[in-house]
XYZ file of C-alpha atoms in Angstrom:
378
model
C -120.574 21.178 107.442
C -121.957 24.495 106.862
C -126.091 23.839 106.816
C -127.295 27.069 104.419
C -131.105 25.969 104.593
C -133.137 23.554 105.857
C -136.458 22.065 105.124
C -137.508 18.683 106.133
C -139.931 16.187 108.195
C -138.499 13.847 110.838
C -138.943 10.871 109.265
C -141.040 12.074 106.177
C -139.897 14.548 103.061
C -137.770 17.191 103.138
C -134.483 19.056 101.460
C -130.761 20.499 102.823
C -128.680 22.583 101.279
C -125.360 22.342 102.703
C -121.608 23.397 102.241
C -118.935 20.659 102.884
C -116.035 22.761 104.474
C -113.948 19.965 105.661
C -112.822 16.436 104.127
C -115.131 14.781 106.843
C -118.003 16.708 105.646
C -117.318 14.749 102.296
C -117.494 11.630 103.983
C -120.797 12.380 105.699
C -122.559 13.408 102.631
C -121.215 10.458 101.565
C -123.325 8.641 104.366
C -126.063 10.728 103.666
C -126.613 10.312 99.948
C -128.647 7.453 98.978
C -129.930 5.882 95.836
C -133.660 7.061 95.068
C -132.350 10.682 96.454
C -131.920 13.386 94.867
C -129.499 16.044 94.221
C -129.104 19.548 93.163
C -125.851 20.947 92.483
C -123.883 23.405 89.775
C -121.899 21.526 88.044
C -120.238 21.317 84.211
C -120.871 19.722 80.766
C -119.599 19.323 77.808
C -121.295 20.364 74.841
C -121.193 20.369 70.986
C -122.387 23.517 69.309
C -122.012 24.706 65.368
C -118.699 26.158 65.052
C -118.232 29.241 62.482
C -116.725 27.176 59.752
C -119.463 24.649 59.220
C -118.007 22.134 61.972
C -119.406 21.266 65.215
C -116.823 22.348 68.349
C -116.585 21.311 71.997
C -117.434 23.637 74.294
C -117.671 23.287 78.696
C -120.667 24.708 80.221
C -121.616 25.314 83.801
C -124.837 24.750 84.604
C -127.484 23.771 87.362
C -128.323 20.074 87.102
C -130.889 17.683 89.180
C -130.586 14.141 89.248
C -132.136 11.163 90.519
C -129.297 9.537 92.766
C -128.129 5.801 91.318
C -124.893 5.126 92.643
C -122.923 7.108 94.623
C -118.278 6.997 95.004
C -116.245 8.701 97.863
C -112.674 9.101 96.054
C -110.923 9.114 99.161
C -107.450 10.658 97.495
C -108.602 13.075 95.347
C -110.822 13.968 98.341
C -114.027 13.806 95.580
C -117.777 12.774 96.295
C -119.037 11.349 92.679
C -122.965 10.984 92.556
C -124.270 9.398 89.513
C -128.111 9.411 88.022
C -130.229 10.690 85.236
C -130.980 14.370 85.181
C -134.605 15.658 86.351
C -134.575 19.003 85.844
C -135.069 20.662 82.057
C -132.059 22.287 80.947
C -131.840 23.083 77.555
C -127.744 20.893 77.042
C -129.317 18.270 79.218
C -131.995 16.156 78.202
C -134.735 14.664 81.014
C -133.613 11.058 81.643
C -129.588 11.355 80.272
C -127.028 10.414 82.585
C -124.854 12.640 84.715
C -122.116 12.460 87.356
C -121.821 15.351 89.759
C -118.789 15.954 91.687
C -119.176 17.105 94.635
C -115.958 18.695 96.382
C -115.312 21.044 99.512
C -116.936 24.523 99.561
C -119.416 23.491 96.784
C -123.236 23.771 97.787
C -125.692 21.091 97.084
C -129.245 20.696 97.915
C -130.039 17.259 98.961
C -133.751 16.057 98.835
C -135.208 12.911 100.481
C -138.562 11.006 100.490
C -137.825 10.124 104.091
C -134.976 11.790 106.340
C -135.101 8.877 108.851
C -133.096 8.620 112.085
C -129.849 7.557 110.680
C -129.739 10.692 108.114
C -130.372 13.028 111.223
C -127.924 11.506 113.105
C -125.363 12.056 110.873
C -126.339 15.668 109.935
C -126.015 16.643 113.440
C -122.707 14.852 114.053
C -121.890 17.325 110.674
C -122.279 19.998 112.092
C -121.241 19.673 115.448
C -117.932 21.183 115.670
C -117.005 19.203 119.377
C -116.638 16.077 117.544
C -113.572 16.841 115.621
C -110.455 14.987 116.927
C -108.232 17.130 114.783
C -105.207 14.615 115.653
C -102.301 14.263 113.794
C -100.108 10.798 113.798
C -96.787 10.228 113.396
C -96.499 6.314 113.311
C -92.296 5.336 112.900
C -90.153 2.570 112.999
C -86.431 2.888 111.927
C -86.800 3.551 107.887
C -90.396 3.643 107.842
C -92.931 6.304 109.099
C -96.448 7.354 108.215
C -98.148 10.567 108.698
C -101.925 10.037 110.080
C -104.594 12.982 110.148
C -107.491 11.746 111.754
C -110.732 13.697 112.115
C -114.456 13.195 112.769
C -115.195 10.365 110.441
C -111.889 9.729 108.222
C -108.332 9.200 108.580
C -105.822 10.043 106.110
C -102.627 9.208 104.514
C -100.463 12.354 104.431
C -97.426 10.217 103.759
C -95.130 7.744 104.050
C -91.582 7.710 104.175
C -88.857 5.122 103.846
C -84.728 4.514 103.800
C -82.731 2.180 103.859
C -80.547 2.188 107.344
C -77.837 0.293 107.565
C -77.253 -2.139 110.818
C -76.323 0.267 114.106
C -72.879 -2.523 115.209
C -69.523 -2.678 113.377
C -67.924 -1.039 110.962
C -71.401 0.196 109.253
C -72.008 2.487 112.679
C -71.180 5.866 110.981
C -73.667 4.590 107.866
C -75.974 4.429 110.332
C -76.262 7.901 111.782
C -75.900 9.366 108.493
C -78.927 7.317 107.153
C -80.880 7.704 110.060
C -80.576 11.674 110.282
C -81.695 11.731 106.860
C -84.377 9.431 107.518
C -85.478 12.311 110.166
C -84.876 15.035 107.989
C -87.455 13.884 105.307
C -89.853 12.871 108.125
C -89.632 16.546 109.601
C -90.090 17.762 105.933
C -93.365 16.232 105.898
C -94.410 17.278 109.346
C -93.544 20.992 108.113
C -95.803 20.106 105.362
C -99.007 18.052 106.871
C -99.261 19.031 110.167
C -100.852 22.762 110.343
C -101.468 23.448 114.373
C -103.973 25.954 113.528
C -106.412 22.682 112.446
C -104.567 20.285 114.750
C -105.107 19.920 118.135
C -102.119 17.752 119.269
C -99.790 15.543 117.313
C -98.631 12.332 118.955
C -94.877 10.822 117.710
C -95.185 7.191 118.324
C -92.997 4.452 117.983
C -91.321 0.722 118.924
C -88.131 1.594 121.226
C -86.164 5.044 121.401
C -87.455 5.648 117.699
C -90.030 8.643 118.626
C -87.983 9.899 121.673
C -85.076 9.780 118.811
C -87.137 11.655 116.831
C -88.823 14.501 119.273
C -85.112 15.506 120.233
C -84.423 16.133 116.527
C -87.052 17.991 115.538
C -87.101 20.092 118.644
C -83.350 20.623 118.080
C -83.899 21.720 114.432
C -86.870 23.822 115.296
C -84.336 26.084 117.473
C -81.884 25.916 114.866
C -83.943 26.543 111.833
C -86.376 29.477 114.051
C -89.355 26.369 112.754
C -91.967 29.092 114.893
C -94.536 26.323 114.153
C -93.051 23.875 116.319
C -91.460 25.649 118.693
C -94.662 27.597 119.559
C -96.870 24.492 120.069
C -93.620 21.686 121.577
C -96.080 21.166 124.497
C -98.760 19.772 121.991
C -96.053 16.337 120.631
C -97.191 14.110 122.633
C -95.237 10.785 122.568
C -96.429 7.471 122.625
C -95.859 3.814 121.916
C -96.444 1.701 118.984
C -95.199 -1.657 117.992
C -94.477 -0.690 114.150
C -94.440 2.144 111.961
C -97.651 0.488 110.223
C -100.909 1.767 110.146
C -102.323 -1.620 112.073
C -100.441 -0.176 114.964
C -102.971 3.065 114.997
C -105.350 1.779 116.922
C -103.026 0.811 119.811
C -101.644 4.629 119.669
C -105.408 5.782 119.791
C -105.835 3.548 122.172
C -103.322 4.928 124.846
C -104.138 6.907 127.715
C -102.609 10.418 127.400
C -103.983 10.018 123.866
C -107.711 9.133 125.148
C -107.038 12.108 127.455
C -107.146 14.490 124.494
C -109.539 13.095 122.114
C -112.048 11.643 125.265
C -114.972 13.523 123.820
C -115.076 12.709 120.161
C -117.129 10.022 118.151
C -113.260 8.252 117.668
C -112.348 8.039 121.321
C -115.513 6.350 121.588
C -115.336 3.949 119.255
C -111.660 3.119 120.412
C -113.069 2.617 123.698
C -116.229 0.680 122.675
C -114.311 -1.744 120.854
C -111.465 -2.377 123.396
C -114.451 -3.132 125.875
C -116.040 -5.684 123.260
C -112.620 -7.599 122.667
C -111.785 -7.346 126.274
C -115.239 -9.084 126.660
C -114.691 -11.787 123.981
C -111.580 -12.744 125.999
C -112.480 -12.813 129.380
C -116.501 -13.578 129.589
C -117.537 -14.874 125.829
C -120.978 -15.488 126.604
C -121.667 -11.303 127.074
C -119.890 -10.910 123.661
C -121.314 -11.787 119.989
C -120.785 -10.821 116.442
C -122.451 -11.900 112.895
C -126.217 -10.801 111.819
C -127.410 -13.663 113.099
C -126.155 -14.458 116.501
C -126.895 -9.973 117.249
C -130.581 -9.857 116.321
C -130.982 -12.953 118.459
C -129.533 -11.270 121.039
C -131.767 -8.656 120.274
C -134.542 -10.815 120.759
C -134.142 -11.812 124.070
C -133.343 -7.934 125.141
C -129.453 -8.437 125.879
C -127.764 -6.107 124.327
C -126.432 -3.030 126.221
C -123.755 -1.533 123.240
C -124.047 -2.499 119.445
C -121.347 -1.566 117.459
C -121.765 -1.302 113.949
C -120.234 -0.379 110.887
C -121.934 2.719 108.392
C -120.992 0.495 105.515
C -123.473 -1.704 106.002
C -126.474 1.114 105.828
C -124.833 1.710 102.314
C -126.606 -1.047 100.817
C -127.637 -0.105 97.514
C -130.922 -2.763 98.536
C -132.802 -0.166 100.370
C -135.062 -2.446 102.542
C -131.503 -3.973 103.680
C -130.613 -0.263 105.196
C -134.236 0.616 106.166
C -133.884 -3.133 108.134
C -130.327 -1.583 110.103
C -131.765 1.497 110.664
C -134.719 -0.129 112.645
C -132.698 -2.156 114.319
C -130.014 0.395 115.421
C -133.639 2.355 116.778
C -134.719 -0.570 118.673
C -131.573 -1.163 119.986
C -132.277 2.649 121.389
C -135.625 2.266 122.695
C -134.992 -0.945 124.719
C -132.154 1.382 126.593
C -128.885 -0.007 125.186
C -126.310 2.170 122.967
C -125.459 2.102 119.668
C -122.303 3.279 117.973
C -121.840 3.479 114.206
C -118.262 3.119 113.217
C -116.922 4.941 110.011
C -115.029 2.215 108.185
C -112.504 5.031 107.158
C -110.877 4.834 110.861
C -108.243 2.120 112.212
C -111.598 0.956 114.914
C -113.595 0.454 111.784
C -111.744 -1.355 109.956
C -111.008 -3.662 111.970
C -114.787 -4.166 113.481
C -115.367 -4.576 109.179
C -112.681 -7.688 109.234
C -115.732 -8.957 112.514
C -118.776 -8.830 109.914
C -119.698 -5.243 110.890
C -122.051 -5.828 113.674
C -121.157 -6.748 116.877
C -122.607 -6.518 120.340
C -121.624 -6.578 123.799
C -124.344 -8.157 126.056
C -126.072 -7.051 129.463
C -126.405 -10.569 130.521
C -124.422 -13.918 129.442
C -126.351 -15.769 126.271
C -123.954 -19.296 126.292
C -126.265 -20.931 124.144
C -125.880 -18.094 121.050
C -122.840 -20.287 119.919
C -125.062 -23.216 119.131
C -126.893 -20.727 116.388
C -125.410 -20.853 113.217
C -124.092 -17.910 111.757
């Protein structure tokens, strides 16, 4: 996120004008933008004006709109923030009060304004625009007739694509089927690798797999680089990195994410950390249950009694369009600070968040064992 000017009170008023540059950034202004905000942006309308023949015609107009933020959509595909409200700022197509929807997209300014920038919003303009906490990662998840293409970055993975054939059973008489089907299978997986995977943005790409799939795989693309001259590949073979996976499904990501020469390369950034807080938290609920909780309830008690060392919680749930329900998170993820234990807010666009969504979205792993927590209702 490109941060063009900046005027605001910790924790009182205050405006940004920023420039998302990447996908993520979209997803943090997401996170940012609440209702009761407001926005600035250029944007365009359409308008009716007298036409030359007595009629009245249709005619687009950019123009410079403010509005009062009352719902806010992150169109994950079409890679589109959509803020809704009612215009504040006199224009002379757009009346004070009338409805409007920006769309925000990369390289488009906006000013944002807030009554209060509190902790959370800081947080996540820092994390923004601090370029270390990119993983930059692509993933190629396979199976035999299946594979996905993963990009994963700060805040968001994405779908590149997905790729299936049919392949025929590897014994008897269909054996020559087979390595037809699954060379072609390969080919259109290395077509979209050509196509999604730019090394110039991505640090490392990991191949990963159930069985000889991925080793299958790395041969024939490393083969076909040679043949074809692919300089893309052949420049940057020491950044595949293979690894296992027990489908070609993106359930399986976390596992992949979750490996060690993976963690190796992605150690530093706000993923790796969530992969790692979350192993530790299901690792606890397995082997010591009473230093592990989940649910509203059974965390703030926990809270209460000064027991928890790492909360892990989801940013949908500071979405709440009830804004005393997000102020009420955000104070709790600060006193969770201030009484010395960590917090880590998982974006629910990630395999880690996801699945901590499926757990309520709060969870906690304790410094000391609270038995009696299971007694509380949820």
């Amino acid at each position: 996120m490109k941060i063009v000017h900046r005027d605001l009170v910790p924790n009182g008023p205050g405006s940004v004008k920023m420039i998302p540059e990447e996908v993520d950034d979209l997803w943090h202004s997401y996170n940012l933008v609440s209702p009761g905000d407001s926005v600035l942006a250029v944007t365009v309308r359409k308008v009716m004006r007298d036409g030359a023949s007595g009629g009245r015609d249709a005619e687009r107009v950019k123009l410079k709109l403010e509005i009062k933020v009352q719902a806010v959509d992150y169109d994950k595909e079409g890679s589109v923030l959509r803020i809704r409200g009612k215009n504040i700022l006199e224009n002379e197509h757009v009346k004070i009060g009338q409805f409007h929807t920006l769309e925000i997209e990369q390289h488009r300014p906006f000013v944002l304004r807030k009554a209060v920038w509190d902790s959370l919003a800081l947080d996540i303009l820092q994390q923004a625009c601090d370029p270390a906490a990119s993983a930059d990662l692509a993933v190629v998840l396979m199976q035999e007739g299946l594979a996905h293409i993963f990009l994963i970055g700060k805040s968001i993975t994405t779908t590149r694509s997905r790729i299936e054939a049919s392949i025929p059973r590897k014994h008897g008489p269909a054996i020559a089927g087979y390595e037809t089907a699954l060379n072609k299978f390969f080919e259109n997986v290395l077509q979209a690798f050509l196509k999604h995977i730019d090394f110039k943005i991505v640090r490392c790409a990991v191949i990963a797999s159930p069985g000889f799939t991925k080793d299958q795989f790395h041969g024939y693309l490393l083969l076909e680089a040679e043949r074809r001259e692919l300089r893309s590949i052949i420049e940057n073979k020491s950044r595949l990195i293979l690894a296992h996976a027990t489908s070609g499904y993106k359930h399986s990501l976390r596992e992949v994410l979750d490996a060690p020469n993976v963690m190796t390369l992605i150690k530093d950034t706000k993923a790796a950390q969530e992969v790692r807080a979350l192993k530790v938290f299901f690792d606890m609920l397995s082997n010591d249950t009473a230093r592990a909780c989940y649910g509203p309830k059974h965390v703030e008690v926990a809270h209460e009694r000064m027991a928890i060392q790492t909360l892990l919680i989801t940013d949908d749930l500071f979405r709440n369009s009830d804004i005393p329900t997000r102020q009420k998170y955000i104070k709790f993820v600060d006193s969770v600070k201030s009484s010395g234990g960590t917090a880590h807010i998982f974006s629910t666009m990630h395999a880690s968040g996801e699945q901590l969504a499926q757990l309520t979205g709060i969870a906690a792993i304790l410094r000391f064992p609270l038995p009696d927590l299971e007694d509380i209702e949820m």
